Structure formats: structure tokens, C-alpha cells
PDB file of C-alpha atoms in Angstrom:
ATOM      1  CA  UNK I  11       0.000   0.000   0.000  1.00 46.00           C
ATOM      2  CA  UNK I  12       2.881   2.690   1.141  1.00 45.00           C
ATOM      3  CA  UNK I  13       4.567   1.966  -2.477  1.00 42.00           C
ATOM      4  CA  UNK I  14       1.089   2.070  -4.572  1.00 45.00           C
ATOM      5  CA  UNK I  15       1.144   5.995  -2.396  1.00 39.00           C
ATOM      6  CA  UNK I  16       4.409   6.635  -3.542  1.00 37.00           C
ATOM      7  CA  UNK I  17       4.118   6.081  -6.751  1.00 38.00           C
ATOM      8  CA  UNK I  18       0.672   7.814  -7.062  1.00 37.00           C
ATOM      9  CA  UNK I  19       2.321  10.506  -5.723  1.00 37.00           C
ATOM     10  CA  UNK I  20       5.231  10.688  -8.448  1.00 44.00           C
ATOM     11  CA  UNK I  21       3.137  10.098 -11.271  1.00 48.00           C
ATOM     12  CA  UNK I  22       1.004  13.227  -9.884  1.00 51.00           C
ATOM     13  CA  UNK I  23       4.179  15.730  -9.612  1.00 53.00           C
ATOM     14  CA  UNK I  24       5.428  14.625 -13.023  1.00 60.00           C
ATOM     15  CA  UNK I  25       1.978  15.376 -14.528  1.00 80.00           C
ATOM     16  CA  UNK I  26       2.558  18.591 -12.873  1.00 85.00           C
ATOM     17  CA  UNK I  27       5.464  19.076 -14.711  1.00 88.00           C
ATOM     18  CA  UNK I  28       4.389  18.216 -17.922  1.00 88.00           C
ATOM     19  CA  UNK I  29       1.263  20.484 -17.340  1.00 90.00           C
ATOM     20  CA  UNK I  30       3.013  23.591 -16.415  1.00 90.00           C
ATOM     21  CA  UNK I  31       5.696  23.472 -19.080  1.00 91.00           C
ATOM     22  CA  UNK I  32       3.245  22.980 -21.918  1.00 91.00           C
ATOM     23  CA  UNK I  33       1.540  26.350 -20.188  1.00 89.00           C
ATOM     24  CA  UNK I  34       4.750  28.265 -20.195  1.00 88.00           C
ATOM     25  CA  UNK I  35       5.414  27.234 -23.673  1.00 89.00           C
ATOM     26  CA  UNK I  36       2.063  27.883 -24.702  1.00 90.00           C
ATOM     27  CA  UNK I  37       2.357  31.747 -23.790  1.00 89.00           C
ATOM     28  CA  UNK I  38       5.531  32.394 -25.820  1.00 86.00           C
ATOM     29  CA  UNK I  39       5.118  33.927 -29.466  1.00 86.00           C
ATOM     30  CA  UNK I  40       7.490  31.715 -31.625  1.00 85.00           C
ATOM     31  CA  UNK I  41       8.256  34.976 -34.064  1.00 83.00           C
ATOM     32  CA  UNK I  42       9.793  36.507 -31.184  1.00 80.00           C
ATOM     33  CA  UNK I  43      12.398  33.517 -31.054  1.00 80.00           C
ATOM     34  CA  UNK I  44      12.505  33.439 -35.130  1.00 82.00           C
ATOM     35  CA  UNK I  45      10.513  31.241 -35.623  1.00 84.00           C
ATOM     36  CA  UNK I  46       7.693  30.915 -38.530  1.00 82.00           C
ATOM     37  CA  UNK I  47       4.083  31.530 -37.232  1.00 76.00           C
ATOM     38  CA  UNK I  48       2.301  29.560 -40.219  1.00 77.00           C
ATOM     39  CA  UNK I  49       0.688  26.202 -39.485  1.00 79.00           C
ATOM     40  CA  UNK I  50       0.276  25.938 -36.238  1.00 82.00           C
ATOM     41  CA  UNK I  51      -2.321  23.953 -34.525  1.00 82.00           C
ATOM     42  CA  UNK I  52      -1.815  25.430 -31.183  1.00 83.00           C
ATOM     43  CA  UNK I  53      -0.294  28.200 -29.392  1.00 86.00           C
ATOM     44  CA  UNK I  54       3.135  29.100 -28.719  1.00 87.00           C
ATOM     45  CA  UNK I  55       6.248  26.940 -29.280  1.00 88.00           C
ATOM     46  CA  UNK I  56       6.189  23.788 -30.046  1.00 90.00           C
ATOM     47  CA  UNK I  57       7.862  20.711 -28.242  1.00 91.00           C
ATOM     48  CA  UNK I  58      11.002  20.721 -30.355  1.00 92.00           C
ATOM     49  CA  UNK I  59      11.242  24.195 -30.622  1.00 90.00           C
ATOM     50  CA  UNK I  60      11.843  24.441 -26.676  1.00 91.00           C
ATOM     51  CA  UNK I  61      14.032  21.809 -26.961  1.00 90.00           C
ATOM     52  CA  UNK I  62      16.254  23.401 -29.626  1.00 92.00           C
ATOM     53  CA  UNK I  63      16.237  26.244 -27.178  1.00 91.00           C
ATOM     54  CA  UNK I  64      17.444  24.417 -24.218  1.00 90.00           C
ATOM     55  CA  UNK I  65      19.816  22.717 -26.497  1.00 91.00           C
ATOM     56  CA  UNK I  66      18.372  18.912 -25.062  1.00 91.00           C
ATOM     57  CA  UNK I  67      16.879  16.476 -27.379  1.00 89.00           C
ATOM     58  CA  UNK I  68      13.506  16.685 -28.540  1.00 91.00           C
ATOM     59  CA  UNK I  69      12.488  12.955 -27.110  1.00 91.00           C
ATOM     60  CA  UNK I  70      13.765  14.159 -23.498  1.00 88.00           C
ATOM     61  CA  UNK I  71      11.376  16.751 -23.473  1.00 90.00           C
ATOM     62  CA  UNK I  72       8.420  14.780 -24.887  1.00 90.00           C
ATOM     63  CA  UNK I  73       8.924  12.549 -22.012  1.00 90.00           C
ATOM     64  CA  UNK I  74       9.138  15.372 -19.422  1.00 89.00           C
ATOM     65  CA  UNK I  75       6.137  16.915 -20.974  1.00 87.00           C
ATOM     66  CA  UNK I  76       4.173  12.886 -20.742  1.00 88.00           C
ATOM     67  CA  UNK I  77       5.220  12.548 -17.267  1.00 83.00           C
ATOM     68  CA  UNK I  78       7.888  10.188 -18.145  1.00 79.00           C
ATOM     69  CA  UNK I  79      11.562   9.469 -18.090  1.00 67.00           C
ATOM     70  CA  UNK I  80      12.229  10.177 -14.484  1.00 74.00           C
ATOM     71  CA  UNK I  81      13.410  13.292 -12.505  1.00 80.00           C
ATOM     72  CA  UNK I  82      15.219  15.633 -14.783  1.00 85.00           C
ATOM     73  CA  UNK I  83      18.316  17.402 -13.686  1.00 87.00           C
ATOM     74  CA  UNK I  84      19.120  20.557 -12.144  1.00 86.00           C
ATOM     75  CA  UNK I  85      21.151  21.811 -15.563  1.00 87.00           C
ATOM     76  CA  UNK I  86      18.365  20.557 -17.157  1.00 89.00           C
ATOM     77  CA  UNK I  87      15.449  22.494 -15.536  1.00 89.00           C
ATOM     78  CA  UNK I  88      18.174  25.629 -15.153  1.00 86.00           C
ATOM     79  CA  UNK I  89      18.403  25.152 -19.690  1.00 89.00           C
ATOM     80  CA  UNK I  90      14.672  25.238 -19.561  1.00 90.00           C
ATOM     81  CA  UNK I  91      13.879  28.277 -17.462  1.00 88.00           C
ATOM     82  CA  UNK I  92      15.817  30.157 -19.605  1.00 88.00           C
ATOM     83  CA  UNK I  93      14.634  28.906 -23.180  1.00 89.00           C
ATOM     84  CA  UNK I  94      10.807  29.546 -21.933  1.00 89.00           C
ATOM     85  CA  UNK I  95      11.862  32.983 -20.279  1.00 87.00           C
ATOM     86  CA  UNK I  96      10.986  31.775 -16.620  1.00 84.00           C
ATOM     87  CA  UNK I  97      10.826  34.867 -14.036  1.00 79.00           C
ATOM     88  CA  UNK I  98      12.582  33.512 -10.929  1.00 75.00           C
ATOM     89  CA  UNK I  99       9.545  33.010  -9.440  1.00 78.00           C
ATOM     90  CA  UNK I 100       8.350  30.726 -12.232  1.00 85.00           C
ATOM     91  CA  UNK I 101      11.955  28.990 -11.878  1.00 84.00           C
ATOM     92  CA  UNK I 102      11.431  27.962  -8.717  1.00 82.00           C
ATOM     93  CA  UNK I 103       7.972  26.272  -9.577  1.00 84.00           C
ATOM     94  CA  UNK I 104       9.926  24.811 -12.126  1.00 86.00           C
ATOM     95  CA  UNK I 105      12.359  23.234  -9.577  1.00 85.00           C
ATOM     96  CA  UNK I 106       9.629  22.299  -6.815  1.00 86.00           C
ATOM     97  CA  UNK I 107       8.096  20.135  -9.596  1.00 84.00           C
ATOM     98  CA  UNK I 108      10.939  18.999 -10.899  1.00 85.00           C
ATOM     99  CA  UNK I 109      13.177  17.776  -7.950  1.00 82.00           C
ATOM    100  CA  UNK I 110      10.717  18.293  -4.891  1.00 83.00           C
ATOM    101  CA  UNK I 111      12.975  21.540  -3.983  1.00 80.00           C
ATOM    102  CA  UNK I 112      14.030  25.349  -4.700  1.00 75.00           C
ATOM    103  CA  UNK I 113      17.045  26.012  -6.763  1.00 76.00           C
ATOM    104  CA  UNK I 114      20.101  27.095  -5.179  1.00 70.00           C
ATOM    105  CA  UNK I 115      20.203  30.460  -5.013  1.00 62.00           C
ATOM    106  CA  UNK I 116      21.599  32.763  -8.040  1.00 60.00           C
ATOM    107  CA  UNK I 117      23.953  35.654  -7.694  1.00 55.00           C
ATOM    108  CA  UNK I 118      22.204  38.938  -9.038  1.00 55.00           C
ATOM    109  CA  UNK I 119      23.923  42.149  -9.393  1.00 56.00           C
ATOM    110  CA  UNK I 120      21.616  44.492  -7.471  1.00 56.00           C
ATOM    111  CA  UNK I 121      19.886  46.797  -8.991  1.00 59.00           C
ATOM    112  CA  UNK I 122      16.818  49.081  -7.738  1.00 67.00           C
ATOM    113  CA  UNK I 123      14.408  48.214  -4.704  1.00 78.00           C
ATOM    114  CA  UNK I 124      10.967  48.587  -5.653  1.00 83.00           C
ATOM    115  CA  UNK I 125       9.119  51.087  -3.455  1.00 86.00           C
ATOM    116  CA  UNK I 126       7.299  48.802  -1.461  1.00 88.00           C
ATOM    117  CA  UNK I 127      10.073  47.550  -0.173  1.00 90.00           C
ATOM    118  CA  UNK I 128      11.359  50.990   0.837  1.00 92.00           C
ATOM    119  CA  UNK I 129       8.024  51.393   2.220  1.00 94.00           C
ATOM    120  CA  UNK I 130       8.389  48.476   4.444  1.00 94.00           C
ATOM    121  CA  UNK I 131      12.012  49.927   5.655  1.00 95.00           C
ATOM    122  CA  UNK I 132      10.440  53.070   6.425  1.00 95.00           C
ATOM    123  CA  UNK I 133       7.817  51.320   8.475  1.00 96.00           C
ATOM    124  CA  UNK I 134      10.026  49.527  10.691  1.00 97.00           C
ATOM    125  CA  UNK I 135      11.735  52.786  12.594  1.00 95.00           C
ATOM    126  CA  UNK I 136      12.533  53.182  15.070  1.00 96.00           C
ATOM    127  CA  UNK I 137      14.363  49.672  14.406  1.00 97.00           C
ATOM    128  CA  UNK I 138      17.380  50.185  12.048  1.00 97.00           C
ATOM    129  CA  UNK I 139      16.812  47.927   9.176  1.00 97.00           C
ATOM    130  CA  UNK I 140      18.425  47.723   5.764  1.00 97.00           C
ATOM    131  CA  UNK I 141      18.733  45.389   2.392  1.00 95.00           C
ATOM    132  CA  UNK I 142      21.710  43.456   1.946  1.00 94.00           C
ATOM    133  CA  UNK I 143      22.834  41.508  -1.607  1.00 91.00           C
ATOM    134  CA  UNK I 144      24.251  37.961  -1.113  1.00 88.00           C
ATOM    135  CA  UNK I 145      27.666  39.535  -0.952  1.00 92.00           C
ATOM    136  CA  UNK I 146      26.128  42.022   1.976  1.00 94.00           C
ATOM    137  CA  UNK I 147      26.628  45.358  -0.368  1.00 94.00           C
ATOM    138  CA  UNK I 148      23.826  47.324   1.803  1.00 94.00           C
ATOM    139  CA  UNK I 149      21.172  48.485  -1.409  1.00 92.00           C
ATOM    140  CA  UNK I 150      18.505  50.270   0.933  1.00 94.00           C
ATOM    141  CA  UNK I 151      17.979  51.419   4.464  1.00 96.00           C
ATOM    142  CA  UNK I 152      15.755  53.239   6.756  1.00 96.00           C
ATOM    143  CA  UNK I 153      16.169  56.243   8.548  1.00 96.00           C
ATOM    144  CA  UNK I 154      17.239  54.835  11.877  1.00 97.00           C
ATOM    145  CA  UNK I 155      19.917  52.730  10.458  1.00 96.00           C
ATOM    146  CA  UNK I 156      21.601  56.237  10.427  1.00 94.00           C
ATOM    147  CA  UNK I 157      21.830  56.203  14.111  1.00 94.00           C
ATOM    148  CA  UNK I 158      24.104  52.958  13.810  1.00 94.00           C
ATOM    149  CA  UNK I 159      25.911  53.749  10.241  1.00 92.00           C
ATOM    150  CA  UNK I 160      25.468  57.348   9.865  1.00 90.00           C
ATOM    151  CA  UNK I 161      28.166  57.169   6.439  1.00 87.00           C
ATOM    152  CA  UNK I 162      25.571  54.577   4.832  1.00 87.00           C
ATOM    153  CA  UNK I 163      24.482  57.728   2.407  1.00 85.00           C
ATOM    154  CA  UNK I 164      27.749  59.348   1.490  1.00 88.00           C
ATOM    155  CA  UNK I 165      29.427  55.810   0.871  1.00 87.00           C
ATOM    156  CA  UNK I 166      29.443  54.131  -2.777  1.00 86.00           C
ATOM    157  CA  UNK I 167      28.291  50.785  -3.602  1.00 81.00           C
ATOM    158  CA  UNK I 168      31.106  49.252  -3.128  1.00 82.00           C
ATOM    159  CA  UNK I 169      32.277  50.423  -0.136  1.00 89.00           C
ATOM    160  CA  UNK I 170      29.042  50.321   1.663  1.00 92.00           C
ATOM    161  CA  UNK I 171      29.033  46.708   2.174  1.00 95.00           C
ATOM    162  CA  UNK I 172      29.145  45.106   5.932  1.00 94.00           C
ATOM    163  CA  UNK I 173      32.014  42.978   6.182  1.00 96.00           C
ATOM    164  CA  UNK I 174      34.333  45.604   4.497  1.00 95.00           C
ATOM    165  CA  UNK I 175      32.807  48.125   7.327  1.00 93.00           C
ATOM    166  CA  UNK I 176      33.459  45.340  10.091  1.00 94.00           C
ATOM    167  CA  UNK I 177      37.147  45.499   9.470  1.00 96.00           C
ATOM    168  CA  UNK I 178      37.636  48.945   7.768  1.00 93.00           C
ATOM    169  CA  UNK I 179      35.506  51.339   9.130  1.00 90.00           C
ATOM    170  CA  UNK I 180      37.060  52.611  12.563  1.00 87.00           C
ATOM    171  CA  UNK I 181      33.076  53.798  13.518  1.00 86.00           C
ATOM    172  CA  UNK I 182      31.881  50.415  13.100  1.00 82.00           C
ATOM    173  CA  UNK I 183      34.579  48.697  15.165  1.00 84.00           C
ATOM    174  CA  UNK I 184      34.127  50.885  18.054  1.00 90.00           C
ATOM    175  CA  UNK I 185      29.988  50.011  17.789  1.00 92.00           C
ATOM    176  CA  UNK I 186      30.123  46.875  19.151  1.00 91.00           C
ATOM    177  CA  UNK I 187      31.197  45.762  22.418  1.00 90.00           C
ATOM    178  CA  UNK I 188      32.708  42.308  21.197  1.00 90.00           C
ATOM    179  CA  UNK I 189      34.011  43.281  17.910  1.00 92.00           C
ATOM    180  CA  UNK I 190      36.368  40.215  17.496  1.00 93.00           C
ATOM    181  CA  UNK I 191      33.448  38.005  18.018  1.00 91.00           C
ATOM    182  CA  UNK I 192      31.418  39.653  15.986  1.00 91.00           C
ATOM    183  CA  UNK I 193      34.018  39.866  12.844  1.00 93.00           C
ATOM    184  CA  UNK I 194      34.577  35.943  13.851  1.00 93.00           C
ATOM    185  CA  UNK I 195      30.906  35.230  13.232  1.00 92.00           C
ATOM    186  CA  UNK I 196      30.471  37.625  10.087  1.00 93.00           C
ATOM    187  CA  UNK I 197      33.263  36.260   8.531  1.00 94.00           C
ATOM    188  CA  UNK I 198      31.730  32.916   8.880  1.00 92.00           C
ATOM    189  CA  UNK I 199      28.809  33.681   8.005  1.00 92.00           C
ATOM    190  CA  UNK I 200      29.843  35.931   4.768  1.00 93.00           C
ATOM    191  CA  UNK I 201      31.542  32.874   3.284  1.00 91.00           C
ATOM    192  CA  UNK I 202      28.024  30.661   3.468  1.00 88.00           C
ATOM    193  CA  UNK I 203      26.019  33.572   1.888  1.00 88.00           C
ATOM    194  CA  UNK I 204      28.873  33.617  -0.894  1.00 88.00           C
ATOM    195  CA  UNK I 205      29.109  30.044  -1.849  1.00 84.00           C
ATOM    196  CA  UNK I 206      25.383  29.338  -1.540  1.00 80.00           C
ATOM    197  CA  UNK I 207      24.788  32.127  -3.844  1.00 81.00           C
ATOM    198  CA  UNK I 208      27.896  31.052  -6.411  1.00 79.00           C
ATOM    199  CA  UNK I 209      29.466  34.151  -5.853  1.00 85.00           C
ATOM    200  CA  UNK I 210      32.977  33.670  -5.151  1.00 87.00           C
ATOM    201  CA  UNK I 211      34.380  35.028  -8.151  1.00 87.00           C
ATOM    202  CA  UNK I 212      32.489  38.467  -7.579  1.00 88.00           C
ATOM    203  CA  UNK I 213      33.952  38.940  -4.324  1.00 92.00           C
ATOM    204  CA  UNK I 214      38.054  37.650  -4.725  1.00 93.00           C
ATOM    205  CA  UNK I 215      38.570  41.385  -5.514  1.00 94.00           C
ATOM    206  CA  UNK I 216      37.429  42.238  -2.024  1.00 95.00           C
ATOM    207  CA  UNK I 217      38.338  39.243  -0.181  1.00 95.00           C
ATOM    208  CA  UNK I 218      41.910  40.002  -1.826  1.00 96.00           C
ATOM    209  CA  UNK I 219      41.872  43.617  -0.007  1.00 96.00           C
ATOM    210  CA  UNK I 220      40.243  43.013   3.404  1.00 96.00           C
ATOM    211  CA  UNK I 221      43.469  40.159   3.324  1.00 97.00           C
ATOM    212  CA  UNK I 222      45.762  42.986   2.677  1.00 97.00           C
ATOM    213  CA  UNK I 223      44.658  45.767   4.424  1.00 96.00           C
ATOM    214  CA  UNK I 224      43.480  43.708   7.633  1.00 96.00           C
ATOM    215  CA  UNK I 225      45.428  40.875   9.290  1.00 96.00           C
ATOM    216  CA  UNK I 226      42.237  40.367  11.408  1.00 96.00           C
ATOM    217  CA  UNK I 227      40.537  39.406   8.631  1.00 96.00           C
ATOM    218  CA  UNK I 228      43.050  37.636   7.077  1.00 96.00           C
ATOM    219  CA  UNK I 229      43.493  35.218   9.834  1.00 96.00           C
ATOM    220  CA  UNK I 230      39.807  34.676  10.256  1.00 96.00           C
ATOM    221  CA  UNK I 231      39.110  34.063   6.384  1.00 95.00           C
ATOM    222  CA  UNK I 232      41.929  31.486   6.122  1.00 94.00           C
ATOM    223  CA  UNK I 233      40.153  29.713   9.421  1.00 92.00           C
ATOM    224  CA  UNK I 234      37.805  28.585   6.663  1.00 88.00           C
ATOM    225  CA  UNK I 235      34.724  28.767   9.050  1.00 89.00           C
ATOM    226  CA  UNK I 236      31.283  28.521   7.804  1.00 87.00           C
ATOM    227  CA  UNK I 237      28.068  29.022  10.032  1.00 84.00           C
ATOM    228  CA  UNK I 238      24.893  30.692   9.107  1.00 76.00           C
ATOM    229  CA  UNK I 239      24.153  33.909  10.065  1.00 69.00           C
ATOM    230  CA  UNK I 240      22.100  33.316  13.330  1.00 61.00           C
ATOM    231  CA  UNK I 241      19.119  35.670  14.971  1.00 67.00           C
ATOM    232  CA  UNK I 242      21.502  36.925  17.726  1.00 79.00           C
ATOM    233  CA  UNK I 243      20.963  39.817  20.914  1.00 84.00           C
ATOM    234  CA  UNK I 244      23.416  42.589  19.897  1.00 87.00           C
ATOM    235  CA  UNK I 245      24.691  45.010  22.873  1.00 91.00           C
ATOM    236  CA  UNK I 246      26.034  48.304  20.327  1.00 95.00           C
ATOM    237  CA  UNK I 247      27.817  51.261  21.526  1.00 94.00           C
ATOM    238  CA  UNK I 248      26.386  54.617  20.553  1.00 94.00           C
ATOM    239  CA  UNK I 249      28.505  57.688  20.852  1.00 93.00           C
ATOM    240  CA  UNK I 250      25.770  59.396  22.339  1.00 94.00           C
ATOM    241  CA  UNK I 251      22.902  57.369  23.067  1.00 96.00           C
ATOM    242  CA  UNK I 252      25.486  54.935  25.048  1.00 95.00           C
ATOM    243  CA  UNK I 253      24.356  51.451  25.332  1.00 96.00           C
ATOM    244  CA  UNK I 254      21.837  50.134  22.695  1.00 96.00           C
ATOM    245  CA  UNK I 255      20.390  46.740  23.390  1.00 96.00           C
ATOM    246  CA  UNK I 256      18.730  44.805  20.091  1.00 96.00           C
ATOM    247  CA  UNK I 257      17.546  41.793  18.756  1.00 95.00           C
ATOM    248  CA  UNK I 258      19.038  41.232  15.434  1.00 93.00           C
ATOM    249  CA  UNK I 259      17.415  39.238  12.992  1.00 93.00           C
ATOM    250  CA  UNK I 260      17.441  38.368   9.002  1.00 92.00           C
ATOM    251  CA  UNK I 261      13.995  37.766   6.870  1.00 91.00           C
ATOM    252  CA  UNK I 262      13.990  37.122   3.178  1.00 87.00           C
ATOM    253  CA  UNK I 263      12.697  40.151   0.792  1.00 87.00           C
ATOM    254  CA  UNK I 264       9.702  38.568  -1.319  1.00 79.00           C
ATOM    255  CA  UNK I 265      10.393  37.847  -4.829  1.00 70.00           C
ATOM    256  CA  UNK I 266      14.041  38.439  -4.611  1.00 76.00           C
ATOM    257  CA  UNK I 267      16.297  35.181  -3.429  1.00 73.00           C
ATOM    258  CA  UNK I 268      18.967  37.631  -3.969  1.00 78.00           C
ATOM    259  CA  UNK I 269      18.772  39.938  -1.593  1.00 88.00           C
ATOM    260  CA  UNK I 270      17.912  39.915   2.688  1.00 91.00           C
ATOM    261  CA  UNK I 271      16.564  42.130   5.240  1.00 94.00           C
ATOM    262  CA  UNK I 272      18.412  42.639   8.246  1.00 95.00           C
ATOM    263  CA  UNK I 273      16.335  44.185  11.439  1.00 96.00           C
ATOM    264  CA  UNK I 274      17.825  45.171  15.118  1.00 97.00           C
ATOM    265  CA  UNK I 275      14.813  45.308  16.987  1.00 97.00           C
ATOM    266  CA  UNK I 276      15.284  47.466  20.418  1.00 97.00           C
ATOM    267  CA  UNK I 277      14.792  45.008  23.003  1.00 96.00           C
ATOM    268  CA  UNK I 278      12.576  47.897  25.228  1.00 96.00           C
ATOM    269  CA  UNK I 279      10.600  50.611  24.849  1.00 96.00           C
ATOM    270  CA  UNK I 280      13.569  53.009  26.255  1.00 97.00           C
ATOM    271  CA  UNK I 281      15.675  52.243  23.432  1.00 97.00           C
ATOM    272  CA  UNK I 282      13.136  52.676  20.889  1.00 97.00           C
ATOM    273  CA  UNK I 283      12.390  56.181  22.391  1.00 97.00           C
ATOM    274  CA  UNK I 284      16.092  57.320  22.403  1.00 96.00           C
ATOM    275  CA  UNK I 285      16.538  56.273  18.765  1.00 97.00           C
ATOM    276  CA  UNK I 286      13.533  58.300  18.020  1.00 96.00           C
ATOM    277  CA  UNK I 287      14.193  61.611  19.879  1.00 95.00           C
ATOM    278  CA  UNK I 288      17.627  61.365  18.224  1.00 94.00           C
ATOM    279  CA  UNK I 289      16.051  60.796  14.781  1.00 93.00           C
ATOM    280  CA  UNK I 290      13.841  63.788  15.407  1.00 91.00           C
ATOM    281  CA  UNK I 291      16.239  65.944  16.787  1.00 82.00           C
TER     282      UNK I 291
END
């Protein structure tokens, strides 16, 4: 009985498979890939046409489409995203009914935040929040991150990114209390993001100057620690508003795998009301 489930319940996923990529391919309009129009008993591309796109073979993704043939792989379902023009949304649907899971996460150079999610920065204060990439260059913030990073504004991309401020920035390393603990732990933590997001390459530049201008860091990164970045109670050190107790945590920013939203969250009301009367000073 448990293997007449288990196979029910294969059959059913491939079917879903089959059924959602003879939608996507169904939407596209084959003159916008070069391909004739004439003749065509149905909608959008046809079978071999997607497969001459993905560069596969045209009886491979018959059987994907029939629910046969077994689970494809993760090149495989990567080569079809992009020959039907998948939105990464639509990729992961792809990969859910494909292998049972998400992809792994892509590397994305960032580029604008839509307003809602400024919005939803703005919202948050008086809890210093910002957006990080997967190589934590900081893309947006809110206005009482300024009461932690003031130089977040006046600092190009490149240099406004968190580990580089960790070790670089003299402001930063007089902000926390335990700062070799804290560079221990975002070191750690910087190389998971990284990998996970296939982003190595993109950040030897940096890696190569922290190593240089840091020993610090340099001893730390060839430690070759991993660890995910964990929801943590942060004691910071505030030139003027002295001791600011938080809880730190890191959510996901809908519809972008690419990018994270970190939030200290004052652990009382009396912080939250000294970041505030600062703000609106």
C-alpha cells in the first residue's frame, strides 16, 4: 500500500510538470524567437522548438512533458527556465516540480528596490533595518539605520558593504562591544552567503583587499569557518545614546532570493524612544 502511495504521488508531480511546461510554452510567441508563425495547430512553441532552445533532445522533453523518463536534472530544468523565459519566481515552480525543492540560489547584481520595499524599511523605525545583496553590499535602508551607520548615504556601492565596514571602518569597530566576536561570526557567516549564492568570483577582488589591508581578517578568512548567520541579541555602543540593546534578525525580501533584510529590533521601549528623539532631533 505505502509503495502504490508513492508512486501515485510521483506520477502526480510529473503530470505537474508536464502540465506547467506545456503552459509556459504555450504563452511564448514563436516569431519573437525566429521562428515561422504559419501552421500551427496550437499556441506558442512547439515541443522541439523548446528543446532546440534548451539545447536537449527533442524525445527528453516529450517525455518530461508525458510525465515520463524520471526526474530531470538541475542543468536541465536551469536550460529550460531560460529557453521559456521563466521569471525567478516561475523557476522555482519549475524546480519544486521537478526535484521536490528550490534552486540554489543565483547571484544577481543588485539593482533598484521597488518602493514597497522601501516602504516596508520606512515602516520599521525606530528599528534600524536595511537590504543586503548575497555579498552584503547594503542596497537600501531606513532612517534609523543612520543612528548605527550614519556614512551609509555618502558611501558608494562598493564600499558600503558590511564585512568591508566590520574590518575597515574605525566607527563600526568601536559600535560593538565584542568586535572580534562579531568579525569571527560575520566572517563565517559571509563565506556561506557567498558560496550558496555562487558568488565567489564576484567577491576575490574584495576578499583580496580586506586580506591585505586587515590581518584580522586575514586570519579569520583562512580559518575557513562557515556558520549561518544566526538571529543573535546585539549590545552596540552609541557615541551618544550609550548602550543600545537589540535583537538582530534576518527575513527574506519577497520575490528576490537575492537579496535579505536585516532588522535590530530594540529590546525595550527606552531604546526605541532614544533612537527616536535622536532621529527627530
Amino acid at each position: 500500500m505505502i509503495l502504490t502511495t508513492m508512486v501515485k504521488v510521483h506520477d502526480a508531480t510529473d503530470q505537474a510538470l508536464g502540465r506547467f511546461l506545456q503552459d509556459r510554452r504555450a504563452k511564448l510567441d514563436p516569431a519573437s524567437f525566429g521562428f515561422s508563425s504559419a501552421r500551427r495547430r496550437t499556441p506558442g512553441l512547439r515541443r522541439e522548438e523548446v528543446a532546440q532552445r534548451a539545447n536537449i533532445s527533442s524525445a527528453w522533453y516529450v517525455c518530461l512533458e508525458q510525465g515520463r523518463g524520471g526526474a530531470p536534472s538541475s542543468d536541465v530544468l536551469d536550460k529550460l527556465a531560460r529557453a521559456l523565459l521563466l521569471t525567478d519566481a516561475e523557476r522555482e515552480h519549475l524546480f519544486v516540480f521537478g526535484l521536490g525543492r528550490a534552486p540554489e540560489s543565483r547571484y544577481k547584481r543588485p539593482d533598484d528596490i521597488e518602493p514597497r520595499v522601501q516602504r516596508v524599511l520606512d515602516q520599521l523605525s525606530p528599528a534600524p533595518a536595511f537590504i543586503k545583496t548575497a555579498t552584503w553590499d547594503v542596497v537600501a535602508w531606513n532612517h534609523a539605520a543612520t543612528v548605527l551607520w550614519p556614512n551609509f548615504a555618502e558611501l558608494a556601492l562598493p564600499e558600503r558593504n558590511t564585512l568591508r565596514m566590520v574590518f575597515l571602518d574605525p566607527q563600526a569597530q568601536t559600535l560593538y562591544y565584542d568586535w572580534e566576536g562579531v568579525a569571527r561570526m560575520a566572517v563565517a557567516a559571509f563565506r556561506a552567503d557567498v558560496a550558496r549564492a555562487g558568488a565567489m568570483a564576484e567577491v576575490a577582488a574584495m576578499v583580496d583587499e580586506l586580506s591585505r589591508s586587515s590581518p584580522a581578517f586575514k586570519a579569520m578568512w583562512q580559518d575557513n569557518d562557515v556558520s549561518a548567520t544566526a538571529h543573535a541579541t546585539k549590545d552596540l555602543r552609541h557615541p551618544v545614546l550609550g548602550t543600545l540593546n537589540f535583537e538582530a534578525s534576518i527575513f527574506g525580501v519577497d520575490g528576490r532570493q537575492d537579496l535579505t533584510m536585516m532588522i535590530f529590533m530594540p529590546t525595550s521601549t527606552e531604546v526605541a524612544e532614544r533612537i527616536r528623539s535622536h532621529l527627530e532631533a
